[in-house]
mmCIF file of N, CA and C in Angstrom:
data_model
loop_
_atom_site.group_PDB
_atom_site.id
_atom_site.type_symbol
_atom_site.label_atom_id
_atom_site.label_comp_id
_atom_site.label_asym_id
_atom_site.label_seq_id
_atom_site.Cartn_x
_atom_site.Cartn_y
_atom_site.Cartn_z
ATOM 1 N N UNK A 1 -47.064 -42.904 48.202
ATOM 2 C CA UNK A 1 -45.790 -43.279 47.681
ATOM 3 C C UNK A 1 -45.868 -44.395 46.647
ATOM 4 N N UNK A 2 -47.014 -44.544 46.025
ATOM 5 C CA UNK A 2 -47.095 -45.603 45.020
ATOM 6 C C UNK A 2 -46.226 -45.323 43.795
ATOM 7 N N UNK A 3 -45.946 -44.051 43.524
ATOM 8 C CA UNK A 3 -45.096 -43.743 42.362
ATOM 9 C C UNK A 3 -43.706 -44.353 42.524
ATOM 10 N N UNK A 4 -43.137 -44.209 43.702
ATOM 11 C CA UNK A 4 -41.809 -44.781 43.951
ATOM 12 C C UNK A 4 -41.811 -46.289 43.866
ATOM 13 N N UNK A 5 -42.822 -46.898 44.434
ATOM 14 C CA UNK A 5 -42.935 -48.352 44.393
ATOM 15 C C UNK A 5 -43.131 -48.839 42.958
ATOM 16 N N UNK A 6 -43.993 -48.154 42.226
ATOM 17 C CA UNK A 6 -44.233 -48.517 40.829
ATOM 18 C C UNK A 6 -42.949 -48.350 40.009
ATOM 19 N N UNK A 7 -42.228 -47.258 40.239
ATOM 20 C CA UNK A 7 -40.974 -47.025 39.508
ATOM 21 C C UNK A 7 -39.950 -48.114 39.818
ATOM 22 N N UNK A 8 -39.877 -48.539 41.071
ATOM 23 C CA UNK A 8 -38.930 -49.590 41.450
ATOM 24 C C UNK A 8 -39.279 -50.916 40.773
ATOM 25 N N UNK A 9 -40.536 -51.272 40.813
ATOM 26 C CA UNK A 9 -40.960 -52.538 40.211
ATOM 27 C C UNK A 9 -40.779 -52.500 38.698
ATOM 28 N N UNK A 10 -41.149 -51.386 38.081
ATOM 29 C CA UNK A 10 -40.976 -51.251 36.629
ATOM 30 C C UNK A 10 -39.496 -51.300 36.266
ATOM 31 N N UNK A 11 -38.679 -50.592 37.040
ATOM 32 C CA UNK A 11 -37.235 -50.601 36.781
ATOM 33 C C UNK A 11 -36.654 -51.992 36.897
ATOM 34 N N UNK A 12 -37.090 -52.726 37.910
ATOM 35 C CA UNK A 12 -36.602 -54.090 38.079
ATOM 36 C C UNK A 12 -37.037 -54.967 36.894
ATOM 37 N N UNK A 13 -38.272 -54.784 36.469
ATOM 38 C CA UNK A 13 -38.786 -55.579 35.348
ATOM 39 C C UNK A 13 -38.058 -55.270 34.054
ATOM 40 N N UNK A 14 -37.685 -54.010 33.861
ATOM 41 C CA UNK A 14 -36.969 -53.618 32.643
ATOM 42 C C UNK A 14 -35.496 -54.036 32.730
ATOM 43 N N UNK A 15 -34.895 -53.817 33.890
ATOM 44 C CA UNK A 15 -33.473 -54.121 34.065
ATOM 45 C C UNK A 15 -33.190 -55.615 33.994
ATOM 46 N N UNK A 16 -34.068 -56.412 34.629
ATOM 47 C CA UNK A 16 -33.860 -57.862 34.652
ATOM 48 C C UNK A 16 -35.202 -58.570 34.452
ATOM 49 N N UNK A 17 -35.723 -58.560 33.218
ATOM 50 C CA UNK A 17 -37.057 -59.134 32.978
ATOM 51 C C UNK A 17 -37.140 -60.635 33.231
ATOM 52 N N UNK A 18 -36.020 -61.338 33.189
ATOM 53 C CA UNK A 18 -36.054 -62.783 33.415
ATOM 54 C C UNK A 18 -36.194 -63.131 34.896
ATOM 55 N N UNK A 19 -36.065 -62.153 35.763
ATOM 56 C CA UNK A 19 -36.215 -62.394 37.192
ATOM 57 C C UNK A 19 -37.683 -62.481 37.600
ATOM 58 N N UNK A 20 -38.535 -61.802 36.887
ATOM 59 C CA UNK A 20 -39.937 -61.687 37.289
ATOM 60 C C UNK A 20 -40.702 -63.011 37.212
ATOM 61 N N UNK A 21 -40.715 -63.744 36.090
ATOM 62 C CA UNK A 21 -41.509 -64.986 36.036
ATOM 63 C C UNK A 21 -41.145 -66.015 37.114
ATOM 64 N N UNK A 22 -39.855 -66.308 37.357
ATOM 65 C CA UNK A 22 -39.568 -67.273 38.424
ATOM 66 C C UNK A 22 -40.004 -66.769 39.803
ATOM 67 N N UNK A 23 -39.884 -65.476 40.003
ATOM 68 C CA UNK A 23 -40.312 -64.899 41.281
ATOM 69 C C UNK A 23 -41.814 -65.070 41.476
ATOM 70 N N UNK A 24 -42.578 -64.799 40.425
ATOM 71 C CA UNK A 24 -44.029 -64.970 40.505
ATOM 72 C C UNK A 24 -44.407 -66.434 40.717
ATOM 73 N N UNK A 25 -43.689 -67.331 40.060
ATOM 74 C CA UNK A 25 -43.959 -68.757 40.262
ATOM 75 C C UNK A 25 -43.596 -69.201 41.675
ATOM 76 N N UNK A 26 -42.535 -68.633 42.219
ATOM 77 C CA UNK A 26 -42.081 -69.025 43.553
ATOM 78 C C UNK A 26 -43.056 -68.575 44.641
ATOM 79 N N UNK A 27 -43.535 -67.330 44.572
ATOM 80 C CA UNK A 27 -44.436 -66.845 45.624
ATOM 81 C C UNK A 27 -45.865 -67.299 45.403
ATOM 82 N N UNK A 28 -46.251 -67.581 44.170
ATOM 83 C CA UNK A 28 -47.586 -68.057 43.874
ATOM 84 C C UNK A 28 -48.551 -66.925 43.579
ATOM 85 N N UNK A 29 -49.717 -67.269 43.049
ATOM 86 C CA UNK A 29 -50.670 -66.247 42.629
ATOM 87 C C UNK A 29 -51.356 -65.514 43.789
ATOM 88 N N UNK A 30 -51.637 -66.206 44.878
ATOM 89 C CA UNK A 30 -52.383 -65.582 45.979
ATOM 90 C C UNK A 30 -51.653 -64.379 46.580
ATOM 91 N N UNK A 31 -50.377 -64.471 46.938
ATOM 92 C CA UNK A 31 -49.693 -63.287 47.464
ATOM 93 C C UNK A 31 -49.595 -62.153 46.451
ATOM 94 N N UNK A 32 -49.459 -62.498 45.178
ATOM 95 C CA UNK A 32 -49.381 -61.456 44.145
ATOM 96 C C UNK A 32 -50.722 -60.733 44.040
ATOM 97 N N UNK A 33 -51.812 -61.471 44.070
ATOM 98 C CA UNK A 33 -53.143 -60.864 44.025
ATOM 99 C C UNK A 33 -53.372 -60.002 45.261
ATOM 100 N N UNK A 34 -53.003 -60.507 46.414
ATOM 101 C CA UNK A 34 -53.160 -59.750 47.651
ATOM 102 C C UNK A 34 -52.312 -58.484 47.636
ATOM 103 N N UNK A 35 -51.077 -58.575 47.170
ATOM 104 C CA UNK A 35 -50.210 -57.405 47.081
ATOM 105 C C UNK A 35 -50.794 -56.378 46.115
ATOM 106 N N UNK A 36 -51.334 -56.863 44.990
ATOM 107 C CA UNK A 36 -51.932 -55.961 44.004
ATOM 108 C C UNK A 36 -53.098 -55.205 44.609
ATOM 109 N N UNK A 37 -53.901 -55.878 45.407
ATOM 110 C CA UNK A 37 -55.030 -55.226 46.086
ATOM 111 C C UNK A 37 -54.530 -54.121 47.012
ATOM 112 N N UNK A 38 -53.485 -54.394 47.758
ATOM 113 C CA UNK A 38 -52.918 -53.388 48.662
ATOM 114 C C UNK A 38 -52.307 -52.225 47.878
ATOM 115 N N UNK A 39 -51.654 -52.537 46.778
ATOM 116 C CA UNK A 39 -51.065 -51.489 45.947
ATOM 117 C C UNK A 39 -52.148 -50.587 45.363
ATOM 118 N N UNK A 40 -53.260 -51.172 44.925
ATOM 119 C CA UNK A 40 -54.365 -50.368 44.400
ATOM 120 C C UNK A 40 -54.974 -49.492 45.491
ATOM 121 N N UNK A 41 -55.109 -50.028 46.695
ATOM 122 C CA UNK A 41 -55.631 -49.226 47.809
ATOM 123 C C UNK A 41 -54.678 -48.072 48.132
ATOM 124 N N UNK A 42 -53.381 -48.345 48.120
ATOM 125 C CA UNK A 42 -52.382 -47.298 48.349
ATOM 126 C C UNK A 42 -52.510 -46.214 47.288
ATOM 127 N N UNK A 43 -52.685 -46.617 46.047
ATOM 128 C CA UNK A 43 -52.836 -45.658 44.948
ATOM 129 C C UNK A 43 -54.111 -44.837 45.103
ATOM 130 N N UNK A 44 -55.199 -45.489 45.489
ATOM 131 C CA UNK A 44 -56.460 -44.779 45.692
ATOM 132 C C UNK A 44 -56.333 -43.761 46.819
ATOM 133 N N UNK A 45 -55.744 -44.161 47.946
ATOM 134 C CA UNK A 45 -55.564 -43.240 49.065
ATOM 135 C C UNK A 45 -54.662 -42.074 48.674
ATOM 136 N N UNK A 46 -53.642 -42.326 47.876
ATOM 137 C CA UNK A 46 -52.769 -41.245 47.414
ATOM 138 C C UNK A 46 -53.546 -40.261 46.551
ATOM 139 N N UNK A 47 -54.358 -40.782 45.654
ATOM 140 C CA UNK A 47 -55.179 -39.915 44.806
ATOM 141 C C UNK A 47 -56.159 -39.095 45.646
ATOM 142 N N UNK A 48 -56.850 -39.750 46.581
ATOM 143 C CA UNK A 48 -57.831 -39.043 47.410
ATOM 144 C C UNK A 48 -57.163 -37.984 48.286
ATOM 145 N N UNK A 49 -55.987 -38.282 48.817
ATOM 146 C CA UNK A 49 -55.282 -37.298 49.638
ATOM 147 C C UNK A 49 -54.858 -36.100 48.795
ATOM 148 N N UNK A 50 -54.361 -36.343 47.586
ATOM 149 C CA UNK A 50 -53.987 -35.244 46.698
ATOM 150 C C UNK A 50 -55.195 -34.387 46.344
ATOM 151 N N UNK A 51 -56.305 -35.032 46.046
ATOM 152 C CA UNK A 51 -57.537 -34.311 45.730
ATOM 153 C C UNK A 51 -58.030 -33.507 46.929
ATOM 154 N N UNK A 52 -57.956 -34.099 48.105
ATOM 155 C CA UNK A 52 -58.401 -33.417 49.325
ATOM 156 C C UNK A 52 -57.569 -32.170 49.594
ATOM 157 N N UNK A 53 -56.279 -32.232 49.317
ATOM 158 C CA UNK A 53 -55.437 -31.062 49.532
ATOM 159 C C UNK A 53 -55.845 -29.912 48.615
ATOM 160 N N UNK A 54 -56.336 -30.235 47.433
ATOM 161 C CA UNK A 54 -56.777 -29.198 46.503
ATOM 162 C C UNK A 54 -58.092 -28.549 46.934
ATOM 163 N N UNK A 55 -59.026 -29.351 47.417
ATOM 164 C CA UNK A 55 -60.347 -28.802 47.734
ATOM 165 C C UNK A 55 -60.493 -28.381 49.199
ATOM 166 N N UNK A 56 -59.538 -28.754 50.028
ATOM 167 C CA UNK A 56 -59.627 -28.437 51.459
ATOM 168 C C UNK A 56 -59.791 -26.941 51.743
ATOM 169 N N UNK A 57 -59.037 -26.056 51.110
ATOM 170 C CA UNK A 57 -59.207 -24.633 51.414
ATOM 171 C C UNK A 57 -60.621 -24.117 51.128
ATOM 172 N N UNK A 58 -61.284 -24.678 50.146
ATOM 173 C CA UNK A 58 -62.633 -24.234 49.796
ATOM 174 C C UNK A 58 -63.679 -24.799 50.747
ATOM 175 N N UNK A 59 -63.407 -25.938 51.346
ATOM 176 C CA UNK A 59 -64.382 -26.575 52.227
ATOM 177 C C UNK A 59 -64.351 -26.035 53.656
ATOM 178 N N UNK A 60 -63.216 -25.587 54.110
ATOM 179 C CA UNK A 60 -63.076 -25.204 55.516
ATOM 180 C C UNK A 60 -64.112 -24.169 55.955
ATOM 181 N N UNK A 61 -64.408 -23.195 55.108
ATOM 182 C CA UNK A 61 -65.361 -22.147 55.483
ATOM 183 C C UNK A 61 -66.807 -22.597 55.365
ATOM 184 N N UNK A 62 -67.049 -23.629 54.596
ATOM 185 C CA UNK A 62 -68.420 -24.031 54.292
ATOM 186 C C UNK A 62 -68.947 -25.163 55.166
ATOM 187 N N UNK A 63 -68.101 -25.772 55.953
ATOM 188 C CA UNK A 63 -68.527 -26.898 56.789
ATOM 189 C C UNK A 63 -68.779 -26.443 58.220
ATOM 190 N N UNK A 64 -69.813 -27.004 58.820
ATOM 191 C CA UNK A 64 -70.031 -26.729 60.241
ATOM 192 C C UNK A 64 -68.966 -27.479 61.041
ATOM 193 N N UNK A 65 -68.779 -27.157 62.310
ATOM 194 C CA UNK A 65 -67.690 -27.768 63.089
ATOM 195 C C UNK A 65 -67.696 -29.294 63.092
ATOM 196 N N UNK A 66 -68.868 -29.898 63.188
ATOM 197 C CA UNK A 66 -68.935 -31.358 63.222
ATOM 198 C C UNK A 66 -68.459 -31.961 61.897
ATOM 199 N N UNK A 67 -68.962 -31.422 60.790
ATOM 200 C CA UNK A 67 -68.574 -31.932 59.486
ATOM 201 C C UNK A 67 -67.111 -31.618 59.175
ATOM 202 N N UNK A 68 -66.613 -30.497 59.657
ATOM 203 C CA UNK A 68 -65.194 -30.162 59.471
ATOM 204 C C UNK A 68 -64.319 -31.173 60.207
ATOM 205 N N UNK A 69 -64.758 -31.561 61.410
ATOM 206 C CA UNK A 69 -64.026 -32.582 62.177
ATOM 207 C C UNK A 69 -63.995 -33.905 61.414
ATOM 208 N N UNK A 70 -65.151 -34.320 60.901
ATOM 209 C CA UNK A 70 -65.245 -35.572 60.148
ATOM 210 C C UNK A 70 -64.378 -35.493 58.889
ATOM 211 N N UNK A 71 -64.441 -34.363 58.195
ATOM 212 C CA UNK A 71 -63.629 -34.183 56.990
ATOM 213 C C UNK A 71 -62.147 -34.281 57.312
ATOM 214 N N UNK A 72 -61.692 -33.615 58.366
ATOM 215 C CA UNK A 72 -60.270 -33.640 58.728
ATOM 216 C C UNK A 72 -59.807 -35.056 59.069
ATOM 217 N N UNK A 73 -60.642 -35.826 59.795
ATOM 218 C CA UNK A 73 -60.264 -37.205 60.125
ATOM 219 C C UNK A 73 -60.177 -38.054 58.872
ATOM 220 N N UNK A 74 -61.072 -37.846 57.919
ATOM 221 C CA UNK A 74 -61.040 -38.608 56.673
ATOM 222 C C UNK A 74 -59.773 -38.272 55.886
ATOM 223 N N UNK A 75 -59.425 -36.981 55.818
ATOM 224 C CA UNK A 75 -58.212 -36.571 55.111
ATOM 225 C C UNK A 75 -56.984 -37.162 55.799
ATOM 226 N N UNK A 76 -56.985 -37.186 57.124
ATOM 227 C CA UNK A 76 -55.864 -37.806 57.854
ATOM 228 C C UNK A 76 -55.755 -39.296 57.527
ATOM 229 N N UNK A 77 -56.888 -39.976 57.423
ATOM 230 C CA UNK A 77 -56.866 -41.401 57.080
ATOM 231 C C UNK A 77 -56.272 -41.602 55.690
ATOM 232 N N UNK A 78 -56.641 -40.744 54.742
ATOM 233 C CA UNK A 78 -56.064 -40.842 53.392
ATOM 234 C C UNK A 78 -54.569 -40.538 53.428
ATOM 235 N N UNK A 79 -54.189 -39.560 54.245
ATOM 236 C CA UNK A 79 -52.774 -39.200 54.343
ATOM 237 C C UNK A 79 -51.951 -40.369 54.853
ATOM 238 N N UNK A 80 -52.365 -40.950 55.972
ATOM 239 C CA UNK A 80 -51.612 -42.057 56.566
ATOM 240 C C UNK A 80 -51.706 -43.318 55.710
ATOM 241 N N UNK A 81 -52.863 -43.549 55.109
ATOM 242 C CA UNK A 81 -53.045 -44.723 54.241
ATOM 243 C C UNK A 81 -52.238 -44.637 52.958
ATOM 244 N N UNK A 82 -51.919 -43.411 52.546
ATOM 245 C CA UNK A 82 -51.157 -43.235 51.310
ATOM 246 C C UNK A 82 -49.643 -43.241 51.565
ATOM 247 N N UNK A 83 -49.245 -43.219 52.813
ATOM 248 C CA UNK A 83 -47.819 -43.185 53.127
ATOM 249 C C UNK A 83 -47.232 -41.782 53.077
ATOM 250 N N UNK A 84 -48.081 -40.777 53.022
ATOM 251 C CA UNK A 84 -47.615 -39.393 52.929
ATOM 252 C C UNK A 84 -47.366 -38.768 54.305
ATOM 253 N N UNK A 85 -47.318 -39.559 55.331
ATOM 254 C CA UNK A 85 -47.154 -39.038 56.699
ATOM 255 C C UNK A 85 -45.698 -39.037 57.162
ATOM 256 N N UNK A 86 -44.768 -39.142 56.257
ATOM 257 C CA UNK A 86 -43.358 -39.171 56.616
ATOM 258 C C UNK A 86 -42.838 -37.776 56.862
#
């Protein structure tokens, strides 16, 4: 769901650009850096989950049961980490 979050933040910045600098000064650089790290991880998990959905049908027949189990758990982690589990 990083697209929605990005759209909201961009919309806020465009709609009221004078709100952003005081907000950044008020919360400080550390929380902004930490939030950015989490946002990038969310974006990465969203990308990996989307990619996994594309290649999953081709992998199911080619993986042995153990590797299929590991693959499914990894895809689930990307799904939940990306916020796509709603």
